[in-house]
Short mmCIF file of C-alpha atoms in Angstrom, two decimals:
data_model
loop_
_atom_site.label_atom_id
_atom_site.label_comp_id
_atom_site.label_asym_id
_atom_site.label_seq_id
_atom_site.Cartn_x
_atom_site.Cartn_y
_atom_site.Cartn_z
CA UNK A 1 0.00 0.00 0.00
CA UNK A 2 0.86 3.17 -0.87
CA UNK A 3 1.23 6.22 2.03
CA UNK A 4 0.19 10.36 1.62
CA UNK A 5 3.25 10.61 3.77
CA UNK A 6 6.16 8.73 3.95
CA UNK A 7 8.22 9.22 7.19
CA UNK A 8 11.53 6.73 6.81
CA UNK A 9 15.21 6.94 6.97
CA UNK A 10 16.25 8.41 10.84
CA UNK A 11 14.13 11.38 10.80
CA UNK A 12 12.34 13.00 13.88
CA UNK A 13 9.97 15.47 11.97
CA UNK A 14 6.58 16.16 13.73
CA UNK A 15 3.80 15.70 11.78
CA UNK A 16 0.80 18.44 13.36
CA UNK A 17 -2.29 19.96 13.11
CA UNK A 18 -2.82 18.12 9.65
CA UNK A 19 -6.32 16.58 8.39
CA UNK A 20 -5.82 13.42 6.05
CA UNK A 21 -9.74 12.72 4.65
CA UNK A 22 -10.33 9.32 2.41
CA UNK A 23 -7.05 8.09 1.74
CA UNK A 24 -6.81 4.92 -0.46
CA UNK A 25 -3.92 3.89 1.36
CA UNK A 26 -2.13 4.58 4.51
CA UNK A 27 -2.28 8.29 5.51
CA UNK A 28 1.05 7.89 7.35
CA UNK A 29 3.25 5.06 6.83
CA UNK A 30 7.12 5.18 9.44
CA UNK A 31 9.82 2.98 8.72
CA UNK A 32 13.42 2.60 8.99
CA UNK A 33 14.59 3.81 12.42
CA UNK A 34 12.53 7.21 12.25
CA UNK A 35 11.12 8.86 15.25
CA UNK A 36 8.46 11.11 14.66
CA UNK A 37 6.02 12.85 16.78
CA UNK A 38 2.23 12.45 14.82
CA UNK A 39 0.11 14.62 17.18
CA UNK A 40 -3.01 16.41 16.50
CA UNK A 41 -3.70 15.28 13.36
CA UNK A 42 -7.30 14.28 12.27
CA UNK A 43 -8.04 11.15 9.81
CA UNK A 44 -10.73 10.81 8.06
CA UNK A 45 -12.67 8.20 6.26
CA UNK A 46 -9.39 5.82 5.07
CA UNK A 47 -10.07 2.84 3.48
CA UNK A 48 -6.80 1.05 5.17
CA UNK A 49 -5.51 2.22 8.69
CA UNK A 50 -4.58 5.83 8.85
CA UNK A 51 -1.03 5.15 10.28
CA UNK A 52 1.42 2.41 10.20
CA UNK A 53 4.33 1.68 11.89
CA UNK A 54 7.34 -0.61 11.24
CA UNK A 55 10.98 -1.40 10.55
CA UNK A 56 12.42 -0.91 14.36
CA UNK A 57 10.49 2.95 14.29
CA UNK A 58 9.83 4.40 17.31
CA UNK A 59 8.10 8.41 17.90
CA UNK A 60 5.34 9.59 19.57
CA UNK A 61 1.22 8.84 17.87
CA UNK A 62 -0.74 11.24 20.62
CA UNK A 63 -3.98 13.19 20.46
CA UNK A 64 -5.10 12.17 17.30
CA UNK A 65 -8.77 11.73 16.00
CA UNK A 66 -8.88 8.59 13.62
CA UNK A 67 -12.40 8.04 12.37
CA UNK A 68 -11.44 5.00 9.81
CA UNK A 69 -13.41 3.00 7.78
CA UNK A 70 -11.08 0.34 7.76
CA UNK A 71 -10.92 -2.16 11.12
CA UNK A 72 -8.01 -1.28 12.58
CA UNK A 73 -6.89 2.59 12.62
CA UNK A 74 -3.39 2.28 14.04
CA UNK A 75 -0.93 -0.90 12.60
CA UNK A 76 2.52 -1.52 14.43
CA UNK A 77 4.83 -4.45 12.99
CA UNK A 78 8.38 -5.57 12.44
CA UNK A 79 9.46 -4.60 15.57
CA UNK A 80 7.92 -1.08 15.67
CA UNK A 81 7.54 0.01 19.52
CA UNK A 82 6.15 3.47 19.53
CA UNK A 83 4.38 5.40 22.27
CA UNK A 84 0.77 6.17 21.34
CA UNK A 85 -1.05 7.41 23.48
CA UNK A 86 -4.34 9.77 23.85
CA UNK A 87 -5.91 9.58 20.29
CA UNK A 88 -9.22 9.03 19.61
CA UNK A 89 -10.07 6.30 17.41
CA UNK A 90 -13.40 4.88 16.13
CA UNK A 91 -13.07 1.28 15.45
CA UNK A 92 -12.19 -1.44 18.19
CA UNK A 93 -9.71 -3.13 18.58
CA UNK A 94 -8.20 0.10 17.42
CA UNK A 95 -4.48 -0.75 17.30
CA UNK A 96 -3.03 -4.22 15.97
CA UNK A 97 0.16 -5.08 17.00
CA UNK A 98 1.48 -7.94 14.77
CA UNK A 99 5.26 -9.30 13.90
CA UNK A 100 6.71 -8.91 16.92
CA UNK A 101 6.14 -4.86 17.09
CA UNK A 102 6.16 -3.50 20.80
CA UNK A 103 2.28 -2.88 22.15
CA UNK A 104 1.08 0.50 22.39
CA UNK A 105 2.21 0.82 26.32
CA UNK A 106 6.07 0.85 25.06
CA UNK A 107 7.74 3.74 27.01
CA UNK A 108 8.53 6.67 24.99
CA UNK A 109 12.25 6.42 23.45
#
């Protein structure tokens, strides 16, 4: 699947205030060993789950609304172990955690 934005390499940019609204694919898709902070960002009416985190990434997913029409609004995998925390999210369970990625309690890096 394809991302609206890609946030990869060792990066720490902070992602805010943004409103993502029917995305075909992700809306935000981390990787590599990046650390962003995705806060206060509103998603809209995706058709996969608006953010996705993987390849050893880490960063901050807080106060976010995710109203998704997909089942699962936040994916973490291949050992992704972000802190998320405080979003709002419409679908339950609202955060899969699959190939070994770190739950959602993970302590901030």
């Amino acid at each position: 699947n394809h991302a609206a934005v890609w946030l990869g390499g060792s990066t720490r940019a902070h992602l805010r205030g943004n409103v993502f609204s029917g995305s075909a694919g992700f809306a935000v898709a981390v990787a590599g060993t990046a650390r962003p902070t995705i806060e206060g960002n509103t998603f809209r009416d995706g058709a996969q789950p608006a953010i996705v985190v993987q390849c050893h990434a880490r960063g901050l997913i807080r106060g976010n609304t995710i109203v998704s029409l997909a089942p699962i609004c936040i994916v973490l995998r291949e050992r992704a172990a972000p802190f998320v925390d405080g979003n709002t999210l419409s679908v339950a369970p609202a955060l899969a955690a699959v190939d070994s990625a770190a739950s959602a309690a993970a302590a901030h890096p």
